[in-house]
PDB file of C-alpha atoms in Angstrom:
ATOM      1  CA  GLN J   1     -48.383 -48.800 140.946  1.00 81.00           C
ATOM      2  CA  VAL J   2     -50.915 -51.425 141.997  1.00 93.00           C
ATOM      3  CA  GLN J   3     -54.654 -51.052 141.705  1.00 95.00           C
ATOM      4  CA  LEU J   4     -57.541 -53.183 142.887  1.00 95.00           C
ATOM      5  CA  VAL J   5     -60.702 -52.400 140.946  1.00 95.00           C
ATOM      6  CA  GLU J   6     -64.032 -53.710 142.189  1.00 96.00           C
ATOM      7  CA  SER J   7     -67.267 -54.074 140.298  1.00 96.00           C
ATOM      8  CA  GLY J   8     -70.615 -55.814 140.523  1.00 97.00           C
ATOM      9  CA  GLY J   9     -72.335 -53.976 143.334  1.00 97.00           C
ATOM     10  CA  GLY J  10     -75.855 -52.686 143.078  1.00 98.00           C
ATOM     11  CA  LEU J  11     -79.404 -52.862 144.347  1.00 98.00           C
ATOM     12  CA  VAL J  12     -81.076 -56.232 144.733  1.00 98.00           C
ATOM     13  CA  GLN J  13     -84.151 -57.568 146.496  1.00 98.00           C
ATOM     14  CA  ALA J  14     -83.865 -59.933 149.425  1.00 98.00           C
ATOM     15  CA  GLY J  15     -83.219 -63.446 148.210  1.00 98.00           C
ATOM     16  CA  GLY J  16     -81.450 -62.242 145.098  1.00 98.00           C
ATOM     17  CA  SER J  17     -77.863 -62.653 144.008  1.00 98.00           C
ATOM     18  CA  LEU J  18     -74.903 -60.521 143.036  1.00 98.00           C
ATOM     19  CA  ARG J  19     -71.374 -61.317 141.939  1.00 98.00           C
ATOM     20  CA  LEU J  20     -68.607 -58.972 142.960  1.00 98.00           C
ATOM     21  CA  SER J  21     -65.301 -58.886 141.104  1.00 97.00           C
ATOM     22  CA  CYS J  22     -61.932 -57.538 142.151  1.00 96.00           C
ATOM     23  CA  ALA J  23     -59.149 -57.301 139.604  1.00 96.00           C
ATOM     24  CA  ALA J  24     -55.605 -56.491 140.655  1.00 95.00           C
ATOM     25  CA  SER J  25     -53.383 -54.791 138.104  1.00 95.00           C
ATOM     26  CA  GLY J  26     -49.874 -53.383 137.974  1.00 94.00           C
ATOM     27  CA  SER J  27     -46.412 -54.797 138.475  1.00 92.00           C
ATOM     28  CA  ILE J  28     -47.480 -57.804 140.518  1.00 93.00           C
ATOM     29  CA  PHE J  29     -45.178 -60.717 141.182  1.00 91.00           C
ATOM     30  CA  SER J  30     -47.295 -62.783 143.515  1.00 91.00           C
ATOM     31  CA  ILE J  31     -50.623 -62.571 145.291  1.00 93.00           C
ATOM     32  CA  ASN J  32     -50.942 -64.512 148.502  1.00 93.00           C
ATOM     33  CA  THR J  33     -54.270 -64.088 150.260  1.00 94.00           C
ATOM     34  CA  MET J  34     -57.212 -62.168 148.870  1.00 95.00           C
ATOM     35  CA  LEU J  35     -59.927 -60.979 151.195  1.00 96.00           C
ATOM     36  CA  TRP J  36     -63.332 -59.347 151.144  1.00 98.00           C
ATOM     37  CA  TYR J  37     -64.465 -56.930 153.820  1.00 98.00           C
ATOM     38  CA  ARG J  38     -67.664 -54.989 154.241  1.00 98.00           C
ATOM     39  CA  GLN J  39     -68.647 -51.912 156.172  1.00 98.00           C
ATOM     40  CA  ALA J  40     -72.193 -50.879 156.983  1.00 97.00           C
ATOM     41  CA  PRO J  41     -73.039 -47.306 157.996  1.00 92.00           C
ATOM     42  CA  GLY J  42     -71.958 -46.602 161.561  1.00 93.00           C
ATOM     43  CA  LYS J  43     -70.158 -49.921 161.917  1.00 95.00           C
ATOM     44  CA  GLN J  44     -66.566 -51.082 161.781  1.00 96.00           C
ATOM     45  CA  ARG J  45     -65.193 -52.855 158.760  1.00 97.00           C
ATOM     46  CA  GLU J  46     -65.896 -56.579 158.962  1.00 97.00           C
ATOM     47  CA  LEU J  47     -63.986 -59.461 157.422  1.00 98.00           C
ATOM     48  CA  VAL J  48     -66.349 -61.444 155.193  1.00 98.00           C
ATOM     49  CA  ALA J  49     -64.275 -64.060 153.390  1.00 98.00           C
ATOM     50  CA  THR J  50     -60.713 -65.040 152.532  1.00 97.00           C
ATOM     51  CA  VAL J  51     -59.068 -67.227 149.928  1.00 96.00           C
ATOM     52  CA  THR J  52     -55.446 -68.350 150.065  1.00 93.00           C
ATOM     53  CA  SER J  53     -53.046 -68.805 147.178  1.00 89.00           C
ATOM     54  CA  GLY J  54     -53.872 -72.500 147.272  1.00 89.00           C
ATOM     55  CA  GLY J  55     -57.593 -71.860 146.982  1.00 90.00           C
ATOM     56  CA  SER J  56     -58.601 -72.560 150.573  1.00 95.00           C
ATOM     57  CA  THR J  57     -61.511 -70.403 151.680  1.00 97.00           C
ATOM     58  CA  ASN J  58     -62.884 -69.186 154.966  1.00 97.00           C
ATOM     59  CA  TYR J  59     -66.115 -67.310 155.638  1.00 98.00           C
ATOM     60  CA  ALA J  60     -67.700 -65.314 158.379  1.00 98.00           C
ATOM     61  CA  ASP J  61     -70.520 -67.172 160.086  1.00 98.00           C
ATOM     62  CA  SER J  62     -73.008 -64.579 158.895  1.00 97.00           C
ATOM     63  CA  VAL J  63     -72.400 -65.419 155.221  1.00 98.00           C
ATOM     64  CA  LYS J  64     -71.380 -69.067 155.361  1.00 98.00           C
ATOM     65  CA  GLY J  65     -73.448 -71.168 153.002  1.00 98.00           C
ATOM     66  CA  ARG J  66     -74.598 -68.136 151.011  1.00 98.00           C
ATOM     67  CA  PHE J  67     -71.377 -66.541 149.750  1.00 98.00           C
ATOM     68  CA  THR J  68     -68.701 -68.245 147.678  1.00 98.00           C
ATOM     69  CA  LEU J  69     -65.217 -66.857 147.101  1.00 96.00           C
ATOM     70  CA  SER J  70     -63.078 -67.917 144.161  1.00 93.00           C
ATOM     71  CA  ARG J  71     -60.006 -66.639 142.357  1.00 91.00           C
ATOM     72  CA  ASP J  72     -58.532 -66.689 138.884  1.00 91.00           C
ATOM     73  CA  ASN J  73     -54.786 -66.503 139.386  1.00 87.00           C
ATOM     74  CA  ALA J  74     -54.085 -65.970 135.694  1.00 89.00           C
ATOM     75  CA  LYS J  75     -56.202 -62.812 135.751  1.00 91.00           C
ATOM     76  CA  ASN J  76     -55.278 -61.731 139.290  1.00 92.00           C
ATOM     77  CA  THR J  77     -58.979 -61.570 139.972  1.00 94.00           C
ATOM     78  CA  VAL J  78     -61.157 -62.696 142.847  1.00 94.00           C
ATOM     79  CA  TYR J  79     -64.919 -63.163 142.739  1.00 96.00           C
ATOM     80  CA  LEU J  80     -67.471 -63.092 145.511  1.00 98.00           C
ATOM     81  CA  GLN J  81     -70.693 -64.831 144.551  1.00 98.00           C
ATOM     82  CA  MET J  82     -73.426 -63.689 146.920  1.00 98.00           C
ATOM     83  CA  ASN J  83     -76.646 -65.684 146.989  1.00 98.00           C
ATOM     84  CA  ASP J  84     -79.777 -65.433 149.118  1.00 98.00           C
ATOM     85  CA  LEU J  85     -78.943 -61.862 150.007  1.00 98.00           C
ATOM     86  CA  LYS J  86     -80.472 -60.362 153.120  1.00 98.00           C
ATOM     87  CA  PRO J  87     -81.042 -56.727 154.114  1.00 98.00           C
ATOM     88  CA  GLU J  88     -78.330 -57.094 156.753  1.00 97.00           C
ATOM     89  CA  ASP J  89     -75.848 -57.722 153.935  1.00 98.00           C
ATOM     90  CA  THR J  90     -76.227 -54.083 152.901  1.00 98.00           C
ATOM     91  CA  ALA J  91     -72.789 -52.477 153.089  1.00 98.00           C
ATOM     92  CA  VAL J  92     -69.873 -51.188 151.096  1.00 98.00           C
ATOM     93  CA  TYR J  93     -67.782 -54.190 150.112  1.00 98.00           C
ATOM     94  CA  TYR J  94     -64.010 -53.860 149.862  1.00 98.00           C
ATOM     95  CA  CYS J  95     -61.432 -56.132 148.280  1.00 97.00           C
ATOM     96  CA  ASN J  96     -58.012 -56.556 149.860  1.00 97.00           C
ATOM     97  CA  ALA J  97     -54.985 -58.372 148.486  1.00 95.00           C
ATOM     98  CA  GLU J  98     -51.711 -59.357 150.094  1.00 95.00           C
ATOM     99  CA  LEU J  99     -49.234 -59.145 147.237  1.00 93.00           C
ATOM    100  CA  SER J 100     -45.632 -58.552 146.304  1.00 92.00           C
ATOM    101  CA  GLN J 101     -44.355 -56.567 143.340  1.00 93.00           C
ATOM    102  CA  TYR J 102     -41.482 -57.404 141.025  1.00 90.00           C
ATOM    103  CA  GLY J 103     -38.215 -56.418 142.654  1.00 89.00           C
ATOM    104  CA  SER J 104     -39.654 -56.461 146.154  1.00 88.00           C
ATOM    105  CA  HIS J 105     -39.362 -59.003 148.941  1.00 86.00           C
ATOM    106  CA  ILE J 106     -42.232 -57.519 150.902  1.00 92.00           C
ATOM    107  CA  TYR J 107     -45.886 -58.475 150.842  1.00 93.00           C
ATOM    108  CA  VAL J 108     -48.139 -55.451 151.166  1.00 93.00           C
ATOM    109  CA  ASN J 109     -51.882 -55.130 151.589  1.00 95.00           C
ATOM    110  CA  TYR J 110     -53.764 -53.186 148.931  1.00 96.00           C
ATOM    111  CA  TRP J 111     -57.377 -52.078 149.063  1.00 97.00           C
ATOM    112  CA  GLY J 112     -60.010 -51.685 146.414  1.00 97.00           C
ATOM    113  CA  GLN J 113     -62.191 -48.607 146.176  1.00 96.00           C
ATOM    114  CA  GLY J 114     -65.289 -50.334 147.507  1.00 97.00           C
ATOM    115  CA  THR J 115     -68.591 -51.134 145.858  1.00 97.00           C
ATOM    116  CA  GLN J 116     -72.039 -50.535 147.328  1.00 98.00           C
ATOM    117  CA  VAL J 117     -74.374 -53.464 147.868  1.00 98.00           C
ATOM    118  CA  THR J 118     -77.925 -52.614 148.880  1.00 98.00           C
ATOM    119  CA  VAL J 119     -80.466 -55.330 149.653  1.00 98.00           C
ATOM    120  CA  SER J 120     -84.094 -54.286 149.918  1.00 97.00           C
ATOM    121  CA  SER J 121     -86.785 -56.191 151.782  1.00 93.00           C
TER     122      SER J 121
END
């Protein structure tokens, strides 16, 4: 009933930029926190950034100062602007949203399909 669709991944040289998008669709009443994770080959999924319903953001130390997370509540969309990309940023990036649907009192986490980001040196 709910889908999170990511886009914007690709191949970029070190020092370049990409903007990832995650659009939530379906019967959505409210979205609380939206989060970005990433997972490199052979590694566990890592929390990259979060944004609350009020717009407060938090970032992993590894991306602080380079990545910026924002959200458009009217479009149920979150954006991850990634600047000064480094080879160690190479990973599959996943969007996650804590949301409730119409007729439900429960907030549930939903995951996007993931989008590949590859940074060459």
